[in-house]
């Protein structure tokens, strides 16, 4: 798909069919995350693939309705010890790296005909406990993924965008 068409068509899917992803689709999405740029190319991302019904049921228990009935999900974390640190301010790039990786995965999923919803509404402490995530890994994003239900539509605010003049400053 042409890039600008891809980013215009993609929306947060909040209703899914029960059709699970194939291992090839999962691999393609994971590869997109794997080639994402990270600070100093440290690649601190740690991605947990939710592909079993048991894992998705546990995820739904943890995040409730935010699972949207999707058959699959990715939990994107970053190893805090491996993340690059800013030379001037000492800021960790762990969250930035995880965000870039998640964006690559989200767009790759859409490119192969899947829907996603980037879930940020969850308690990291509860997720950590439920999935035994090591303490050195910061939990940043949950990417719900699957085939959109036939009646899935973008949310009412999807097309509402501020003008460039409201968000861009030219220096």
Short mmCIF file of N, CA and C in Angstrom, two decimals:
data_model
loop_
_atom_site.label_atom_id
_atom_site.label_comp_id
_atom_site.label_asym_id
_atom_site.label_seq_id
_atom_site.Cartn_x
_atom_site.Cartn_y
_atom_site.Cartn_z
N UNK A 1 0.85 -1.18 0.00
CA UNK A 1 0.00 0.00 0.00
C UNK A 1 0.90 1.24 0.00
N UNK A 2 0.50 2.24 -0.72
CA UNK A 2 1.24 3.50 -0.75
C UNK A 2 1.19 4.14 0.63
N UNK A 3 2.31 4.69 1.09
CA UNK A 3 2.45 5.14 2.47
C UNK A 3 1.37 6.14 2.90
N UNK A 4 1.15 7.19 2.13
CA UNK A 4 0.18 8.20 2.55
C UNK A 4 -1.25 7.64 2.59
N UNK A 5 -1.54 6.71 1.72
CA UNK A 5 -2.84 6.05 1.77
C UNK A 5 -2.94 5.21 3.05
N UNK A 6 -1.87 4.51 3.37
CA UNK A 6 -1.83 3.67 4.56
C UNK A 6 -2.10 4.49 5.82
N UNK A 7 -1.42 5.62 5.99
CA UNK A 7 -1.59 6.39 7.22
C UNK A 7 -2.93 7.12 7.27
N UNK A 8 -3.53 7.37 6.14
CA UNK A 8 -4.87 7.99 6.13
C UNK A 8 -5.97 6.97 6.44
N UNK A 9 -5.78 5.74 5.98
CA UNK A 9 -6.81 4.71 6.16
C UNK A 9 -6.80 4.09 7.55
N UNK A 10 -5.66 4.01 8.18
CA UNK A 10 -5.54 3.33 9.47
C UNK A 10 -6.36 4.04 10.54
N UNK A 11 -7.04 3.28 11.35
CA UNK A 11 -7.77 3.83 12.48
C UNK A 11 -7.73 2.82 13.62
N UNK A 12 -8.06 3.28 14.82
CA UNK A 12 -8.08 2.40 15.98
C UNK A 12 -9.33 1.53 15.93
N UNK A 13 -9.11 0.24 15.72
CA UNK A 13 -10.21 -0.71 15.61
C UNK A 13 -10.63 -1.13 17.02
N UNK A 14 -11.92 -1.03 17.27
CA UNK A 14 -12.43 -1.36 18.59
C UNK A 14 -13.47 -2.49 18.56
N UNK A 15 -13.47 -3.23 17.45
CA UNK A 15 -14.35 -4.39 17.33
C UNK A 15 -13.71 -5.35 16.31
N UNK A 16 -13.49 -6.59 16.75
CA UNK A 16 -12.74 -7.55 15.94
C UNK A 16 -13.54 -8.81 15.67
N UNK A 17 -13.18 -9.47 14.58
CA UNK A 17 -13.70 -10.82 14.34
C UNK A 17 -12.88 -11.75 15.24
N UNK A 18 -13.31 -12.99 15.38
CA UNK A 18 -12.57 -13.92 16.24
C UNK A 18 -11.48 -14.67 15.47
N UNK A 19 -11.26 -14.32 14.22
CA UNK A 19 -10.25 -14.96 13.38
C UNK A 19 -8.85 -14.58 13.84
N UNK A 20 -8.08 -15.57 14.27
CA UNK A 20 -6.73 -15.33 14.77
C UNK A 20 -5.74 -15.06 13.63
N UNK A 21 -4.66 -14.41 13.98
CA UNK A 21 -3.60 -14.16 13.03
C UNK A 21 -2.86 -15.46 12.73
N UNK A 22 -2.25 -15.52 11.56
CA UNK A 22 -1.39 -16.66 11.24
C UNK A 22 0.00 -16.39 11.80
N UNK A 23 0.79 -17.43 11.92
CA UNK A 23 2.17 -17.24 12.40
C UNK A 23 2.95 -16.35 11.43
N UNK A 24 2.65 -16.44 10.14
CA UNK A 24 3.32 -15.58 9.15
C UNK A 24 2.98 -14.11 9.37
N UNK A 25 1.73 -13.82 9.69
CA UNK A 25 1.33 -12.43 9.95
C UNK A 25 2.02 -11.91 11.22
N UNK A 26 2.05 -12.74 12.25
CA UNK A 26 2.72 -12.34 13.49
C UNK A 26 4.19 -12.06 13.21
N UNK A 27 4.83 -12.94 12.46
CA UNK A 27 6.25 -12.74 12.12
C UNK A 27 6.47 -11.46 11.34
N UNK A 28 5.57 -11.16 10.41
CA UNK A 28 5.71 -9.95 9.62
C UNK A 28 5.61 -8.69 10.49
N UNK A 29 4.68 -8.72 11.42
CA UNK A 29 4.52 -7.58 12.34
C UNK A 29 5.74 -7.46 13.24
N UNK A 30 6.22 -8.59 13.75
CA UNK A 30 7.40 -8.57 14.61
C UNK A 30 8.64 -8.09 13.86
N UNK A 31 8.76 -8.47 12.61
CA UNK A 31 9.91 -8.03 11.81
C UNK A 31 9.87 -6.52 11.62
N UNK A 32 8.69 -5.96 11.44
CA UNK A 32 8.58 -4.50 11.30
C UNK A 32 9.07 -3.81 12.58
N UNK A 33 8.74 -4.38 13.73
CA UNK A 33 9.24 -3.83 14.99
C UNK A 33 10.73 -4.01 15.14
N UNK A 34 11.23 -5.13 14.63
CA UNK A 34 12.65 -5.44 14.74
C UNK A 34 13.53 -4.49 13.93
N UNK A 35 13.02 -3.98 12.82
CA UNK A 35 13.83 -3.09 11.99
C UNK A 35 13.63 -1.61 12.34
N UNK A 36 12.78 -1.34 13.33
CA UNK A 36 12.55 0.04 13.75
C UNK A 36 13.83 0.64 14.32
N UNK A 37 14.04 1.92 14.07
CA UNK A 37 15.23 2.56 14.65
C UNK A 37 15.07 2.75 16.16
N UNK A 38 16.16 2.58 16.87
CA UNK A 38 16.19 2.84 18.31
C UNK A 38 17.44 3.66 18.62
N UNK A 39 17.42 4.36 19.73
CA UNK A 39 18.56 5.22 20.10
C UNK A 39 19.83 4.39 20.20
N UNK A 40 20.85 4.85 19.51
CA UNK A 40 22.15 4.18 19.44
C UNK A 40 22.03 2.74 18.94
N UNK A 41 20.88 2.42 18.35
CA UNK A 41 20.59 1.07 17.85
C UNK A 41 20.75 0.01 18.95
N UNK A 42 20.43 0.40 20.20
CA UNK A 42 20.55 -0.54 21.31
C UNK A 42 19.48 -1.62 21.31
N UNK A 43 18.35 -1.36 20.66
CA UNK A 43 17.26 -2.32 20.53
C UNK A 43 16.82 -2.91 21.88
N UNK A 44 16.40 -2.04 22.81
CA UNK A 44 16.00 -2.53 24.13
C UNK A 44 14.59 -3.13 24.17
N UNK A 45 13.86 -3.11 23.06
CA UNK A 45 12.48 -3.58 23.07
C UNK A 45 12.39 -5.06 23.43
N UNK A 46 11.36 -5.36 24.18
CA UNK A 46 11.00 -6.73 24.51
C UNK A 46 9.52 -6.85 24.21
N UNK A 47 9.18 -7.75 23.30
CA UNK A 47 7.80 -7.86 22.81
C UNK A 47 7.24 -9.21 23.22
N UNK A 48 6.12 -9.17 23.90
CA UNK A 48 5.41 -10.39 24.31
C UNK A 48 4.22 -10.57 23.39
N UNK A 49 4.16 -11.74 22.76
CA UNK A 49 3.11 -12.05 21.79
C UNK A 49 2.00 -12.82 22.50
N UNK A 50 0.80 -12.27 22.43
CA UNK A 50 -0.37 -12.94 23.00
C UNK A 50 -1.07 -13.64 21.84
N UNK A 51 -0.87 -14.96 21.73
CA UNK A 51 -1.51 -15.67 20.62
C UNK A 51 -2.43 -16.79 21.08
N UNK A 52 -2.32 -17.22 22.31
CA UNK A 52 -3.22 -18.28 22.78
C UNK A 52 -4.50 -17.66 23.34
N UNK A 53 -5.56 -18.45 23.32
CA UNK A 53 -6.83 -17.99 23.91
C UNK A 53 -6.65 -17.72 25.41
N UNK A 54 -5.79 -18.50 26.05
CA UNK A 54 -5.55 -18.33 27.48
C UNK A 54 -4.87 -16.98 27.75
N UNK A 55 -3.87 -16.65 26.94
CA UNK A 55 -3.16 -15.37 27.12
C UNK A 55 -4.10 -14.20 26.86
N UNK A 56 -4.94 -14.32 25.84
CA UNK A 56 -5.88 -13.23 25.54
C UNK A 56 -6.96 -13.11 26.62
N UNK A 57 -7.37 -14.24 27.20
CA UNK A 57 -8.35 -14.19 28.30
C UNK A 57 -7.72 -13.50 29.51
N UNK A 58 -6.47 -13.81 29.79
CA UNK A 58 -5.77 -13.17 30.90
C UNK A 58 -5.62 -11.67 30.64
N UNK A 59 -5.28 -11.31 29.39
CA UNK A 59 -5.17 -9.90 29.03
C UNK A 59 -6.51 -9.19 29.22
N UNK A 60 -7.59 -9.82 28.78
CA UNK A 60 -8.92 -9.23 28.94
C UNK A 60 -9.27 -9.06 30.42
N UNK A 61 -8.83 -10.00 31.26
CA UNK A 61 -9.05 -9.86 32.70
C UNK A 61 -8.31 -8.64 33.24
N UNK A 62 -7.13 -8.37 32.69
CA UNK A 62 -6.28 -7.29 33.18
C UNK A 62 -6.71 -5.92 32.65
N UNK A 63 -7.10 -5.86 31.37
CA UNK A 63 -7.43 -4.55 30.78
C UNK A 63 -8.92 -4.38 30.50
N UNK A 64 -9.71 -5.39 30.81
CA UNK A 64 -11.16 -5.28 30.67
C UNK A 64 -11.61 -5.05 29.24
N UNK A 65 -12.55 -4.13 29.05
CA UNK A 65 -13.13 -3.94 27.73
C UNK A 65 -12.14 -3.39 26.70
N UNK A 66 -10.98 -2.92 27.15
CA UNK A 66 -9.99 -2.39 26.22
C UNK A 66 -9.39 -3.48 25.32
N UNK A 67 -9.67 -4.74 25.59
CA UNK A 67 -9.21 -5.83 24.72
C UNK A 67 -10.05 -5.91 23.45
N UNK A 68 -11.25 -5.33 23.49
CA UNK A 68 -12.13 -5.20 22.33
C UNK A 68 -12.41 -6.52 21.60
N UNK A 69 -12.26 -7.64 22.28
CA UNK A 69 -12.55 -8.93 21.67
C UNK A 69 -11.54 -9.35 20.62
N UNK A 70 -10.37 -8.73 20.60
CA UNK A 70 -9.35 -9.08 19.61
C UNK A 70 -8.78 -10.46 19.91
N UNK A 71 -8.36 -11.18 18.86
CA UNK A 71 -7.82 -12.51 19.06
C UNK A 71 -6.34 -12.54 19.41
N UNK A 72 -5.64 -11.42 19.20
CA UNK A 72 -4.21 -11.36 19.44
C UNK A 72 -3.80 -9.99 19.96
N UNK A 73 -2.63 -9.96 20.58
CA UNK A 73 -2.10 -8.68 21.06
C UNK A 73 -0.60 -8.81 21.25
N UNK A 74 0.04 -7.64 21.30
CA UNK A 74 1.47 -7.57 21.60
C UNK A 74 1.63 -6.65 22.80
N UNK A 75 2.44 -7.06 23.74
CA UNK A 75 2.80 -6.24 24.88
C UNK A 75 4.21 -5.75 24.62
N UNK A 76 4.38 -4.44 24.50
CA UNK A 76 5.68 -3.88 24.13
C UNK A 76 6.31 -3.24 25.36
N UNK A 77 7.48 -3.76 25.69
CA UNK A 77 8.24 -3.32 26.85
C UNK A 77 9.63 -2.89 26.36
N UNK A 78 10.43 -2.39 27.28
CA UNK A 78 11.82 -2.08 26.97
C UNK A 78 12.68 -2.39 28.19
N UNK A 79 13.82 -3.00 27.93
CA UNK A 79 14.78 -3.28 28.99
C UNK A 79 15.45 -1.97 29.38
N UNK A 80 15.16 -1.48 30.56
CA UNK A 80 15.66 -0.19 31.02
C UNK A 80 17.19 -0.17 31.09
N UNK A 81 17.80 -1.34 31.33
CA UNK A 81 19.26 -1.42 31.43
C UNK A 81 19.94 -1.36 30.07
N UNK A 82 19.22 -1.67 29.01
CA UNK A 82 19.80 -1.67 27.67
C UNK A 82 19.49 -0.39 26.89
N UNK A 83 18.57 0.40 27.35
CA UNK A 83 18.18 1.61 26.63
C UNK A 83 19.28 2.66 26.68
N UNK A 84 19.43 3.37 25.58
CA UNK A 84 20.39 4.47 25.53
C UNK A 84 19.94 5.58 26.47
N UNK A 85 20.92 6.35 26.93
CA UNK A 85 20.65 7.47 27.83
C UNK A 85 21.19 8.73 27.18
N UNK A 86 20.42 9.81 27.23
CA UNK A 86 20.81 11.08 26.62
C UNK A 86 22.08 11.65 27.24
N UNK A 87 22.97 12.11 26.39
CA UNK A 87 24.25 12.65 26.85
C UNK A 87 24.09 13.97 27.60
N UNK A 88 23.08 14.75 27.28
CA UNK A 88 22.94 16.07 27.88
C UNK A 88 22.02 16.10 29.07
N UNK A 89 20.99 15.27 29.07
CA UNK A 89 20.03 15.34 30.16
C UNK A 89 19.86 14.02 30.93
N UNK A 90 20.56 12.98 30.52
CA UNK A 90 20.47 11.70 31.22
C UNK A 90 19.15 10.98 31.05
N UNK A 91 18.35 11.44 30.10
CA UNK A 91 17.02 10.85 29.85
C UNK A 91 17.15 9.49 29.17
N UNK A 92 16.40 8.53 29.68
CA UNK A 92 16.36 7.22 29.06
C UNK A 92 15.52 7.28 27.78
N UNK A 93 15.97 6.58 26.76
CA UNK A 93 15.23 6.50 25.50
C UNK A 93 14.35 5.25 25.44
N UNK A 94 14.17 4.56 26.55
CA UNK A 94 13.40 3.31 26.56
C UNK A 94 11.99 3.51 26.02
N UNK A 95 11.28 4.53 26.52
CA UNK A 95 9.90 4.74 26.07
C UNK A 95 9.85 5.20 24.62
N UNK A 96 10.77 6.06 24.23
CA UNK A 96 10.82 6.51 22.83
C UNK A 96 11.04 5.32 21.91
N UNK A 97 12.00 4.47 22.25
CA UNK A 97 12.29 3.30 21.43
C UNK A 97 11.08 2.37 21.34
N UNK A 98 10.43 2.12 22.47
CA UNK A 98 9.25 1.25 22.47
C UNK A 98 8.13 1.84 21.62
N UNK A 99 8.01 3.16 21.63
CA UNK A 99 6.97 3.84 20.85
C UNK A 99 7.24 3.73 19.36
N UNK A 100 8.49 3.90 18.97
CA UNK A 100 8.84 3.76 17.55
C UNK A 100 8.57 2.33 17.09
N UNK A 101 8.97 1.37 17.88
CA UNK A 101 8.75 -0.05 17.56
C UNK A 101 7.26 -0.33 17.41
N UNK A 102 6.46 0.17 18.35
CA UNK A 102 5.01 -0.06 18.31
C UNK A 102 4.38 0.58 17.07
N UNK A 103 4.85 1.77 16.71
CA UNK A 103 4.33 2.44 15.51
C UNK A 103 4.63 1.62 14.26
N UNK A 104 5.86 1.12 14.14
CA UNK A 104 6.20 0.27 13.00
C UNK A 104 5.29 -0.95 12.93
N UNK A 105 5.06 -1.58 14.08
CA UNK A 105 4.22 -2.77 14.12
C UNK A 105 2.78 -2.45 13.75
N UNK A 106 2.28 -1.34 14.25
CA UNK A 106 0.90 -0.92 13.97
C UNK A 106 0.70 -0.69 12.47
N UNK A 107 1.63 0.02 11.86
CA UNK A 107 1.50 0.31 10.42
C UNK A 107 1.69 -0.95 9.58
N UNK A 108 2.58 -1.84 9.99
CA UNK A 108 2.78 -3.09 9.25
C UNK A 108 1.51 -3.94 9.31
N UNK A 109 0.87 -3.98 10.47
CA UNK A 109 -0.37 -4.75 10.60
C UNK A 109 -1.44 -4.21 9.66
N UNK A 110 -1.58 -2.89 9.62
CA UNK A 110 -2.57 -2.30 8.72
C UNK A 110 -2.24 -2.60 7.26
N UNK A 111 -0.97 -2.57 6.93
CA UNK A 111 -0.54 -2.81 5.56
C UNK A 111 -0.90 -4.22 5.08
N UNK A 112 -1.01 -5.17 5.99
CA UNK A 112 -1.37 -6.54 5.59
C UNK A 112 -2.84 -6.85 5.87
N UNK A 113 -3.64 -5.80 6.05
CA UNK A 113 -5.09 -5.98 6.14
C UNK A 113 -5.63 -6.23 7.54
N UNK A 114 -4.84 -5.96 8.56
CA UNK A 114 -5.29 -6.17 9.94
C UNK A 114 -5.61 -4.84 10.60
N UNK A 115 -6.37 -4.91 11.67
CA UNK A 115 -6.67 -3.73 12.45
C UNK A 115 -5.92 -3.76 13.76
N UNK A 116 -5.69 -2.59 14.32
CA UNK A 116 -5.02 -2.49 15.61
C UNK A 116 -5.68 -1.43 16.47
N UNK A 117 -5.44 -1.53 17.75
CA UNK A 117 -5.78 -0.46 18.67
C UNK A 117 -4.64 -0.37 19.68
N UNK A 118 -4.07 0.80 19.78
CA UNK A 118 -2.97 1.05 20.70
C UNK A 118 -3.58 1.37 22.05
N UNK A 119 -3.43 0.45 22.98
CA UNK A 119 -4.05 0.59 24.30
C UNK A 119 -3.03 1.14 25.29
N UNK A 120 -3.38 2.23 25.92
CA UNK A 120 -2.53 2.82 26.94
C UNK A 120 -3.22 2.84 28.29
N UNK A 121 -4.47 2.41 28.33
CA UNK A 121 -5.25 2.43 29.55
C UNK A 121 -5.12 1.08 30.26
N UNK A 122 -4.06 0.95 31.06
CA UNK A 122 -3.84 -0.26 31.84
C UNK A 122 -2.90 0.07 32.99
N UNK A 123 -2.94 -0.74 34.01
CA UNK A 123 -2.06 -0.59 35.16
C UNK A 123 -0.83 -1.46 34.94
N UNK A 124 0.33 -0.85 34.70
CA UNK A 124 1.54 -1.65 34.44
C UNK A 124 1.87 -2.65 35.55
N UNK A 125 1.58 -2.28 36.78
CA UNK A 125 1.86 -3.18 37.91
C UNK A 125 1.03 -4.46 37.80
N UNK A 126 -0.24 -4.31 37.44
CA UNK A 126 -1.12 -5.47 37.29
C UNK A 126 -0.70 -6.32 36.09
N UNK A 127 -0.34 -5.67 34.98
CA UNK A 127 0.12 -6.40 33.79
C UNK A 127 1.42 -7.15 34.11
N UNK A 128 2.34 -6.48 34.79
CA UNK A 128 3.62 -7.11 35.16
C UNK A 128 3.38 -8.39 35.95
N UNK A 129 2.50 -8.30 36.93
CA UNK A 129 2.21 -9.46 37.77
C UNK A 129 1.51 -10.57 36.98
N UNK A 130 0.54 -10.21 36.16
CA UNK A 130 -0.23 -11.21 35.42
C UNK A 130 0.63 -11.99 34.43
N UNK A 131 1.63 -11.32 33.82
CA UNK A 131 2.43 -11.97 32.79
C UNK A 131 3.88 -12.21 33.21
N UNK A 132 4.17 -12.01 34.48
CA UNK A 132 5.52 -12.24 35.02
C UNK A 132 6.60 -11.51 34.24
N UNK A 133 6.38 -10.22 34.03
CA UNK A 133 7.35 -9.39 33.31
C UNK A 133 8.47 -9.02 34.29
N UNK A 134 9.73 -9.22 33.91
CA UNK A 134 10.84 -8.89 34.82
C UNK A 134 10.86 -7.41 35.19
N UNK A 135 11.36 -7.12 36.37
CA UNK A 135 11.38 -5.75 36.88
C UNK A 135 12.22 -4.79 36.04
N UNK A 136 13.24 -5.29 35.34
CA UNK A 136 14.09 -4.40 34.53
C UNK A 136 13.41 -4.00 33.21
N UNK A 137 12.26 -4.57 32.92
CA UNK A 137 11.54 -4.23 31.70
C UNK A 137 10.38 -3.29 32.02
N UNK A 138 10.44 -2.10 31.44
CA UNK A 138 9.34 -1.14 31.59
C UNK A 138 8.24 -1.51 30.61
N UNK A 139 7.01 -1.53 31.08
CA UNK A 139 5.86 -1.88 30.25
C UNK A 139 5.28 -0.58 29.71
N UNK A 140 5.25 -0.45 28.37
CA UNK A 140 4.80 0.80 27.77
C UNK A 140 3.50 0.71 26.99
N UNK A 141 3.35 -0.30 26.13
CA UNK A 141 2.22 -0.31 25.21
C UNK A 141 1.61 -1.70 25.07
N UNK A 142 0.32 -1.72 24.81
CA UNK A 142 -0.36 -2.95 24.39
C UNK A 142 -0.94 -2.64 23.03
N UNK A 143 -0.59 -3.46 22.05
CA UNK A 143 -1.12 -3.30 20.70
C UNK A 143 -2.07 -4.46 20.43
N UNK A 144 -3.36 -4.16 20.46
CA UNK A 144 -4.39 -5.14 20.14
C UNK A 144 -4.40 -5.30 18.62
N UNK A 145 -4.52 -6.53 18.13
CA UNK A 145 -4.47 -6.74 16.68
C UNK A 145 -5.36 -7.90 16.26
N UNK A 146 -5.94 -7.74 15.08
CA UNK A 146 -6.77 -8.79 14.51
C UNK A 146 -7.50 -8.28 13.28
N UNK A 147 -8.39 -9.10 12.78
CA UNK A 147 -9.21 -8.70 11.64
C UNK A 147 -10.37 -7.84 12.16
N UNK A 148 -10.55 -6.66 11.61
CA UNK A 148 -11.69 -5.84 12.05
C UNK A 148 -13.00 -6.59 11.78
N UNK A 149 -13.95 -6.44 12.69
CA UNK A 149 -15.28 -6.98 12.46
C UNK A 149 -15.88 -6.28 11.24
N UNK A 150 -16.82 -6.94 10.59
CA UNK A 150 -17.42 -6.37 9.38
C UNK A 150 -18.04 -5.00 9.63
N UNK A 151 -18.55 -4.79 10.84
CA UNK A 151 -19.19 -3.51 11.13
C UNK A 151 -18.29 -2.55 11.93
N UNK A 152 -16.97 -2.82 11.95
CA UNK A 152 -16.04 -1.92 12.64
C UNK A 152 -15.91 -0.62 11.85
N UNK A 153 -15.90 0.47 12.56
CA UNK A 153 -15.76 1.79 11.93
C UNK A 153 -14.86 2.66 12.80
N UNK A 154 -14.26 3.68 12.21
CA UNK A 154 -13.45 4.61 13.00
C UNK A 154 -14.32 5.31 14.05
N UNK A 155 -13.69 5.68 15.17
CA UNK A 155 -14.39 6.42 16.21
C UNK A 155 -14.79 7.80 15.72
N UNK A 156 -15.70 8.46 16.41
CA UNK A 156 -16.23 9.75 15.96
C UNK A 156 -15.18 10.87 15.89
N UNK A 157 -14.11 10.76 16.63
CA UNK A 157 -13.09 11.81 16.60
C UNK A 157 -11.93 11.50 15.65
N UNK A 158 -11.97 10.34 15.00
CA UNK A 158 -10.86 9.92 14.15
C UNK A 158 -10.49 10.96 13.09
N UNK A 159 -11.46 11.49 12.41
CA UNK A 159 -11.18 12.42 11.31
C UNK A 159 -11.02 13.87 11.78
N UNK A 160 -11.30 14.13 13.04
CA UNK A 160 -11.20 15.50 13.53
C UNK A 160 -9.73 15.81 13.84
N UNK A 161 -9.14 16.69 13.09
CA UNK A 161 -7.74 17.05 13.24
C UNK A 161 -7.61 18.55 13.35
N UNK A 162 -6.67 18.99 14.18
CA UNK A 162 -6.34 20.41 14.23
C UNK A 162 -5.65 20.78 12.93
N UNK A 163 -5.68 22.05 12.59
CA UNK A 163 -4.97 22.50 11.40
C UNK A 163 -3.47 22.48 11.67
N UNK A 164 -2.68 22.45 10.62
CA UNK A 164 -1.23 22.52 10.80
C UNK A 164 -0.83 23.80 11.52
N UNK A 165 -1.54 24.87 11.25
CA UNK A 165 -1.25 26.14 11.92
C UNK A 165 -1.42 26.07 13.43
N UNK A 166 -2.27 25.17 13.89
CA UNK A 166 -2.49 25.04 15.33
C UNK A 166 -1.42 24.18 16.00
N UNK A 167 -0.72 23.38 15.23
CA UNK A 167 0.24 22.44 15.83
C UNK A 167 1.68 22.66 15.39
N UNK A 168 1.91 23.47 14.37
CA UNK A 168 3.26 23.62 13.82
C UNK A 168 3.76 25.04 14.07
N UNK A 169 5.01 25.15 14.46
CA UNK A 169 5.66 26.45 14.64
C UNK A 169 6.88 26.49 13.73
N UNK A 170 6.95 27.49 12.90
CA UNK A 170 8.08 27.67 11.99
C UNK A 170 9.04 28.66 12.62
N UNK A 171 10.28 28.29 12.70
CA UNK A 171 11.31 29.15 13.31
C UNK A 171 12.21 29.76 12.25
#
